[in-house]
Amino acid sequence: MSDALIALCDVTFSYPGAKPLFEGFEFSLSAGDRVALTGPNGSGKSTLLHLITGLLRPQSGRVWAFGKNRSRETDFREVRRRAGYLLQDSDDQLFSPTVLDDVMFGPLNYGLSHEAARERARRVLTDLGLRAHEERVTYKLSGGEKRLVALASVLAMEPDVLLLDEPTAGLDVRTEARLVEVLTGLPQDIVLVSHNAGFMEQIANRYVPLDQEQSLHRP
């Protein structure tokens, strides 16, 4: 436990009225890990990310993150700051008038000056090939552009860990290749959900299968 950045320990979770999705489940992310969660739709991949960040709470078991047990909302606020979560639907993550505003929002919210937040946001947008789009209206972007802006808003927070839910959704081949280049050059450990097998092969160094049988037992 002491060497795990994030761990789910003996976790049981079920949605109301449904049989357990996880029962006695164990998961850990250690330094140097880039973990791909695999399994069919409904196997619990996005649910696992929600449990890590406290958007869902287990019926039993423990969530351990960054050196502490996490159970209360105040505990998970720190987790959400340190574990940058790219949501599956970019529209759930983007709400500011322009691209630059969206990417600056997190750093400003955590105390950076306007100048420092703008500098950081522009650096991230440049890395993702989005600098020319900084004044565009967010809701008018294409699906793939929204995906990259949502990722930029996560990276601008400079988190310790990245939780990426379908990061290549809506991306063309060229943009996906750029995303691979960016992610492989980052220092953060990663938990990745993707149906893109080729992308996972380039990013992940460990796979955790979450088919129904294995979700109900310790992997």
mmCIF file of N, CA and C in Angstrom, residues 6 27-29 33-37 45 48-49 52 161-165 189-193:
data_model
loop_
_atom_site.group_PDB
_atom_site.id
_atom_site.type_symbol
_atom_site.label_atom_id
_atom_site.label_comp_id
_atom_site.label_asym_id
_atom_site.label_seq_id
_atom_site.Cartn_x
_atom_site.Cartn_y
_atom_site.Cartn_z
ATOM 1 N N ILE A 6 -2.457 5.284 -5.943
ATOM 2 C CA ILE A 6 -3.908 5.131 -5.833
ATOM 3 C C ILE A 6 -4.204 3.654 -5.685
ATOM 4 N N PHE A 27 -7.384 -2.842 -6.850
ATOM 5 C CA PHE A 27 -6.724 -2.159 -7.962
ATOM 6 C C PHE A 27 -5.663 -1.239 -7.376
ATOM 7 N N SER A 28 -4.523 -1.134 -8.062
ATOM 8 C CA SER A 28 -3.507 -0.186 -7.601
ATOM 9 C C SER A 28 -2.780 0.439 -8.779
ATOM 10 N N LEU A 29 -2.356 1.672 -8.568
ATOM 11 C CA LEU A 29 -1.541 2.408 -9.519
ATOM 12 C C LEU A 29 -0.291 2.864 -8.783
ATOM 13 N N ASP A 33 3.481 3.434 -13.579
ATOM 14 C CA ASP A 33 2.389 2.692 -14.211
ATOM 15 C C ASP A 33 1.665 3.536 -15.254
ATOM 16 N N ARG A 34 1.336 2.884 -16.358
ATOM 17 C CA ARG A 34 0.400 3.429 -17.333
ATOM 18 C C ARG A 34 -0.575 2.292 -17.645
ATOM 19 N N VAL A 35 -1.669 2.300 -16.918
ATOM 20 C CA VAL A 35 -2.580 1.154 -16.872
ATOM 21 C C VAL A 35 -3.740 1.366 -17.824
ATOM 22 N N ALA A 36 -4.011 0.385 -18.663
ATOM 23 C CA ALA A 36 -5.189 0.387 -19.531
ATOM 24 C C ALA A 36 -6.240 -0.536 -18.933
ATOM 25 N N LEU A 37 -7.435 -0.017 -18.716
ATOM 26 C CA LEU A 37 -8.566 -0.824 -18.269
ATOM 27 C C LEU A 37 -9.274 -1.361 -19.493
ATOM 28 N N LYS A 45 -15.402 0.167 -16.297
ATOM 29 C CA LYS A 45 -14.186 0.951 -16.533
ATOM 30 C C LYS A 45 -14.370 2.410 -16.080
ATOM 31 N N LEU A 48 -14.874 2.715 -12.296
ATOM 32 C CA LEU A 48 -13.645 2.668 -11.511
ATOM 33 C C LEU A 48 -13.042 4.068 -11.391
ATOM 34 N N LEU A 49 -13.037 4.824 -12.487
ATOM 35 C CA LEU A 49 -12.511 6.186 -12.434
ATOM 36 C C LEU A 49 -13.354 7.069 -11.526
ATOM 37 N N ILE A 52 -12.384 6.312 -7.940
ATOM 38 C CA ILE A 52 -11.096 6.910 -7.583
ATOM 39 C C ILE A 52 -11.271 8.376 -7.210
ATOM 40 N N VAL A 161 -1.353 12.523 -11.604
ATOM 41 C CA VAL A 161 -1.849 11.328 -12.292
ATOM 42 C C VAL A 161 -2.885 11.771 -13.306
ATOM 43 N N LEU A 162 -2.965 11.063 -14.439
ATOM 44 C CA LEU A 162 -3.989 11.317 -15.444
ATOM 45 C C LEU A 162 -4.961 10.148 -15.502
ATOM 46 N N LEU A 163 -6.249 10.450 -15.455
ATOM 47 C CA LEU A 163 -7.317 9.477 -15.630
ATOM 48 C C LEU A 163 -8.019 9.837 -16.936
ATOM 49 N N LEU A 164 -7.845 9.016 -17.952
ATOM 50 C CA LEU A 164 -8.279 9.368 -19.303
ATOM 51 C C LEU A 164 -9.362 8.407 -19.772
ATOM 52 N N ASP A 165 -10.563 8.938 -19.990
ATOM 53 C CA ASP A 165 -11.692 8.122 -20.417
ATOM 54 C C ASP A 165 -11.975 8.403 -21.890
ATOM 55 N N ASP A 189 1.791 9.358 -14.305
ATOM 56 C CA ASP A 189 1.249 8.009 -14.393
ATOM 57 C C ASP A 189 -0.185 8.115 -14.904
ATOM 58 N N ILE A 190 -0.665 7.050 -15.542
ATOM 59 C CA ILE A 190 -1.930 7.138 -16.276
ATOM 60 C C ILE A 190 -2.807 5.917 -15.988
ATOM 61 N N VAL A 191 -4.104 6.179 -15.835
ATOM 62 C CA VAL A 191 -5.126 5.130 -15.932
ATOM 63 C C VAL A 191 -5.956 5.470 -17.158
ATOM 64 N N LEU A 192 -6.042 4.532 -18.090
ATOM 65 C CA LEU A 192 -6.603 4.788 -19.411
ATOM 66 C C LEU A 192 -7.779 3.857 -19.700
ATOM 67 N N VAL A 193 -8.871 4.458 -20.152
ATOM 68 C CA VAL A 193 -10.008 3.706 -20.685
ATOM 69 C C VAL A 193 -10.103 4.026 -22.168
#
